[in-house]
Coordinates of C-alpha atoms in Angstrom, one line a residue:
Chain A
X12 CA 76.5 -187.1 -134.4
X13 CA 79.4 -184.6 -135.8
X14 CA 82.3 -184.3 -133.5
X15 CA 84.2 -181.6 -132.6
X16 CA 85.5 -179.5 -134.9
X17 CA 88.3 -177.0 -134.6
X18 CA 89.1 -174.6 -137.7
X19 CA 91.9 -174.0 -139.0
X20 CA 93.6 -177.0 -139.0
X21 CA 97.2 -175.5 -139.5
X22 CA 98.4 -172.1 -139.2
X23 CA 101.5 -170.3 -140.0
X24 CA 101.6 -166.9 -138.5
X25 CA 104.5 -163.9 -137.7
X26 CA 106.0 -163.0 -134.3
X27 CA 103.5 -159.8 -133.1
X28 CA 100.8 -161.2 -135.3
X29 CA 97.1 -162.2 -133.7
X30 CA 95.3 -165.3 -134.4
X31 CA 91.8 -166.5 -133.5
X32 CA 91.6 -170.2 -133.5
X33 CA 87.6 -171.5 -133.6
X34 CA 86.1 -175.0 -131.8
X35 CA 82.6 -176.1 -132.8
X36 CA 81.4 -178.4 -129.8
X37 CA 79.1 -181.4 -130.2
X38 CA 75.8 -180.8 -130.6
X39 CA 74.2 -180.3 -127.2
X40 CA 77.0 -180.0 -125.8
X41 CA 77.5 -176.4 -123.7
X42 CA 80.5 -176.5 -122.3
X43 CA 83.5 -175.7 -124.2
X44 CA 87.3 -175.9 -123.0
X45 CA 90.5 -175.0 -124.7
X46 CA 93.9 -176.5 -124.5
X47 CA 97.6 -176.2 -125.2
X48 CA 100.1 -178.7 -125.9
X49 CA 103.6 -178.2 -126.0
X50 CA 106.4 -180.8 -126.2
X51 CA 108.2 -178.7 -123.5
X52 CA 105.1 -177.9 -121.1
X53 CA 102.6 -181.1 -122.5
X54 CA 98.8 -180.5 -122.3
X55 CA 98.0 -177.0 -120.3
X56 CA 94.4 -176.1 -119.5
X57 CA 93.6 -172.5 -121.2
X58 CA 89.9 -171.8 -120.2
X59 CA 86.5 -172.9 -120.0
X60 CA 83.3 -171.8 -121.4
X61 CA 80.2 -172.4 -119.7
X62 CA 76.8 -171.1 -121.4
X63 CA 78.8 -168.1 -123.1
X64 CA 80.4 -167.5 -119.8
X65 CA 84.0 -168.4 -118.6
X66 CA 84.0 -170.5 -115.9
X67 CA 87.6 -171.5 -115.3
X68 CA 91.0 -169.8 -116.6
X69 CA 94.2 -171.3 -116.6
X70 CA 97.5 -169.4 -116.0
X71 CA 97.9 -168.3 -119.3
X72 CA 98.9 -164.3 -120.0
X73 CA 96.1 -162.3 -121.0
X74 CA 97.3 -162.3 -124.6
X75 CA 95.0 -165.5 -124.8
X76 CA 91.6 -164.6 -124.6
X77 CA 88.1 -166.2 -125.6
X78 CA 84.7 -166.2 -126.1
X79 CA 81.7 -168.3 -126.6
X80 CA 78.4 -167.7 -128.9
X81 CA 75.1 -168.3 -128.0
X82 CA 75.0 -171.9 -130.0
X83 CA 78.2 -172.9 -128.1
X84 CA 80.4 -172.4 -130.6
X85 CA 84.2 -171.0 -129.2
X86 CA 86.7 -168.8 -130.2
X87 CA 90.2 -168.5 -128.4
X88 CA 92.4 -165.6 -129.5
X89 CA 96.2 -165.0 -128.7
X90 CA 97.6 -161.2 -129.8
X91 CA 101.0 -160.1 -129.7
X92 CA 102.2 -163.9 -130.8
X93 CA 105.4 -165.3 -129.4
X94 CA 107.7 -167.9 -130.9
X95 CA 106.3 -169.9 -127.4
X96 CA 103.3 -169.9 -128.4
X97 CA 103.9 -172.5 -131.5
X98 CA 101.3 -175.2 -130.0
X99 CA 98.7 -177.9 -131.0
X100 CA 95.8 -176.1 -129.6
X101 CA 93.0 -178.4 -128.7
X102 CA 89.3 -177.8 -127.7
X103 CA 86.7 -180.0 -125.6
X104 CA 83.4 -180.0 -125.2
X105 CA 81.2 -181.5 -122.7
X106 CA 77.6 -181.7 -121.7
X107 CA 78.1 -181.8 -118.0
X108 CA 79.3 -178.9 -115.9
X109 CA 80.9 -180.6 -113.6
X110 CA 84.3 -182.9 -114.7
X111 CA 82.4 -186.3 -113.7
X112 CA 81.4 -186.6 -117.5
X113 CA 83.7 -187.2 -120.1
X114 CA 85.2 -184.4 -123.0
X115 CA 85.3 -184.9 -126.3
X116 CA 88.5 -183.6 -128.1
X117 CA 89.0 -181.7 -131.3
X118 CA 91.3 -182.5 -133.7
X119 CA 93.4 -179.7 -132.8
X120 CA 95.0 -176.1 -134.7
X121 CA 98.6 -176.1 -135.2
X122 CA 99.9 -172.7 -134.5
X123 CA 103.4 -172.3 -135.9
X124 CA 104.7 -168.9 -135.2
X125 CA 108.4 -167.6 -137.3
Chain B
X8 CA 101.8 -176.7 -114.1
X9 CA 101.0 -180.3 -114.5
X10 CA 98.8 -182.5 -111.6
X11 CA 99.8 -185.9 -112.7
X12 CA 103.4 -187.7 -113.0
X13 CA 103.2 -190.4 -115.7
X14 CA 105.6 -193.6 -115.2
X15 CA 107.2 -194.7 -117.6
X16 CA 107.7 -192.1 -119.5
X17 CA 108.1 -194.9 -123.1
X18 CA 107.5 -198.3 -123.1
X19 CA 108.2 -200.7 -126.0
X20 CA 106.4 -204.3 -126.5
X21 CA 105.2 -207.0 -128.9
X22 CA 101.9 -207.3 -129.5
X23 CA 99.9 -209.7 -127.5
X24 CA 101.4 -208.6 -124.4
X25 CA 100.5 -206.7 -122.1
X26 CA 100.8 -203.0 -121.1
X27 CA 101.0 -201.2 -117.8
X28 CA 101.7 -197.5 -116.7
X29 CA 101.2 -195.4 -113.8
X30 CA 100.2 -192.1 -113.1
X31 CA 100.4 -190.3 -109.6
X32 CA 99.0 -186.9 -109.2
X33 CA 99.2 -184.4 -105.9
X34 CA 95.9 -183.0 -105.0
X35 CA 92.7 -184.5 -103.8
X36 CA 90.4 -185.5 -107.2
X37 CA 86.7 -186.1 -108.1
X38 CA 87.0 -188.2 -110.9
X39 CA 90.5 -189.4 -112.7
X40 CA 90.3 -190.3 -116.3
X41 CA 92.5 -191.9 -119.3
X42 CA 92.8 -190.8 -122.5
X43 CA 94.7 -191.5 -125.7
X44 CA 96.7 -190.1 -128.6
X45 CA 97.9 -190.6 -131.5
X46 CA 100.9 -188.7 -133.5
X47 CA 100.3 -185.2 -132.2
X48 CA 96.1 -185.6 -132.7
X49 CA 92.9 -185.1 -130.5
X50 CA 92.3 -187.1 -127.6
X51 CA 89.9 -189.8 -127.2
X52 CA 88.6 -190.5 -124.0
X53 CA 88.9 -194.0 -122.8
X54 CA 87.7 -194.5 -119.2
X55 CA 86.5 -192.3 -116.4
X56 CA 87.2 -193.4 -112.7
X57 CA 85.3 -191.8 -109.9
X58 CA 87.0 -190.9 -106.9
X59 CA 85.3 -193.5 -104.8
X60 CA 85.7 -196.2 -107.4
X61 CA 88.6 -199.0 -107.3
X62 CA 88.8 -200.3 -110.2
X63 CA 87.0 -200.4 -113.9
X64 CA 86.7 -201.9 -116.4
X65 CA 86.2 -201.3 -120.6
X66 CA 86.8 -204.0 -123.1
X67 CA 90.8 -204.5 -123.1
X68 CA 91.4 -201.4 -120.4
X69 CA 91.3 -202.3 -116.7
X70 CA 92.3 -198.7 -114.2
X71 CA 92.8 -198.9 -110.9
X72 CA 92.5 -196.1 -108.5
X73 CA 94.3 -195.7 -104.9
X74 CA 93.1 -192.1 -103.8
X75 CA 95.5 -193.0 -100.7
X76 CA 98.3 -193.2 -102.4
X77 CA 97.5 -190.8 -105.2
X78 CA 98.1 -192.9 -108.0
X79 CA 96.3 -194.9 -110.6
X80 CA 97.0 -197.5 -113.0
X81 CA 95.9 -198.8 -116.5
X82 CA 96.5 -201.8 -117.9
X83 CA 96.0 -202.7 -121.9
X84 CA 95.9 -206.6 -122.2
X85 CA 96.9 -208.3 -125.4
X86 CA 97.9 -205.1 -126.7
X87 CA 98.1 -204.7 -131.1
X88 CA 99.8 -202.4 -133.3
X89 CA 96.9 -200.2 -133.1
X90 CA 97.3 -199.2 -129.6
X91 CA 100.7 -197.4 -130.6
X92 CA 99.8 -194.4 -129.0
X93 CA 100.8 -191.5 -126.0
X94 CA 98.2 -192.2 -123.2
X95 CA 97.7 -189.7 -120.2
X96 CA 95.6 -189.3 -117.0
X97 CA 93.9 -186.3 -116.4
X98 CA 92.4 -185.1 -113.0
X99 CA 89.4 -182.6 -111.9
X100 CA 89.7 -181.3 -108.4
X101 CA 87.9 -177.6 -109.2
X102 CA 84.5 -176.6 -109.9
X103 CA 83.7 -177.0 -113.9
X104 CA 85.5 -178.8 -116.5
X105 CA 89.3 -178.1 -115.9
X106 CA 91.5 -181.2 -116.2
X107 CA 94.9 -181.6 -115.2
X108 CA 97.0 -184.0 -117.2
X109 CA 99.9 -185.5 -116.7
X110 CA 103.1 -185.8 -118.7
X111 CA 101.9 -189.2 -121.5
X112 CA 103.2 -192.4 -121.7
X113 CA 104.6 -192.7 -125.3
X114 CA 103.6 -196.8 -126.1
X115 CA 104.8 -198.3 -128.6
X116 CA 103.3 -201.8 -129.8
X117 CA 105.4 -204.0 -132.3
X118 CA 104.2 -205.9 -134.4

């Protein structure tokens, strides 16, 4: 079974610039969550997708948004980009809607913003 | 803001031994689980601990889990230069799939 794939890999984008960052989950899997990992704020829930609905949102601004398609896939745009927002971003996915079952991690998009 | 508080922070040893680190975290949970990482990659999931579990077990891992105390532990045994790694906790406590994680322990195994 493919994991989960996230697309690009690296990115290299301009201050005020948007990006849109995608996350293919497992197979099956419906759930979909995204994640970003800074050295100076470590590993900070974004948001959740559920079934092409968000479920849970993290305390992000709402220059991050998202969005999942009806075969699970996710998107997770930021607008307006920030030097701060240079991150690893990482998606999950996750058959169960409830966190008793385990996520399976992306290999992450590395957002570098000059 | 982050749930769990990871102790220590680094932690250096030879292979063969063992490797122990701590994470403590503030509100009640469902389920706590481990995970591991290497050089700035994804995370792979190691163990999942319910909340009315004690301890469990997976090939070299062993967590513990005091919900009284708020804490839980996980031990590597005979560790090898493979498990060079950061390892974190993360913990559920809302509805859906959010996870909380803590700050990493940054292991480092020598050969």
């Amino acid at each position: 079974k493919a994991g989960v794939t996230q697309t690009p890999r690296y990115l290299i984008k301009t201050r005020g610039q948007q990006v849109t960052l995608s996350c293919s989950p497992i197979s099956g899997h419906r759930s979909v969550s995204w994640y970003q990992q800074t050295p100076g704020q470590g590993l900070q829930f974004l948001f959740e997708y559920f079934s092409e609905t968000q479920r849970n949102k993290g305390n992000f601004p709402g220059r991050f948004s998202g969005r999942q398609f009806s075969n699970s896939r996710s998107e997770m745009n930021v607008s307006t980009l920030e030097l701060g927002d240079s991150a690893l971003y990482l998606c999950a996915s996750s058959w169960g809607t409830s966190g008793s079952s385990e996520q399976y991690f992306g290999p992450g998009t590395r957002l570098t913003v000059t | 803001s982050q749930q769990g508080e990871e102790d220590p922070q680094a932690l250096s040893i030879q292979e063969g031994e063992n490797a122990t680190m701590n994470c403590s975290y503030k509100t009640s949970i469902n389920n706590l689980q481990w995970y591991r990482q290497n050089s700035g990659r994804g995370l792979v999931h190691l163990i999942l601990i319910r909340s009315n579990e004690r301890e469990k077990h997976s090939g070299r891992l062993r967590v513990t889990l005091d919900t009284s105390k708020k804490s839980s532990s996980l031990l590597i045994t005979a560790s090898r230069a493979a498990d060079t790694a950061s390892y974190f906790c993360a913990t559920d406590g809302a509805a859906g799939n959010k996870l909380t994680f803590g700050g990493g322990t940054r292991v480092l195994v020598k050969p």
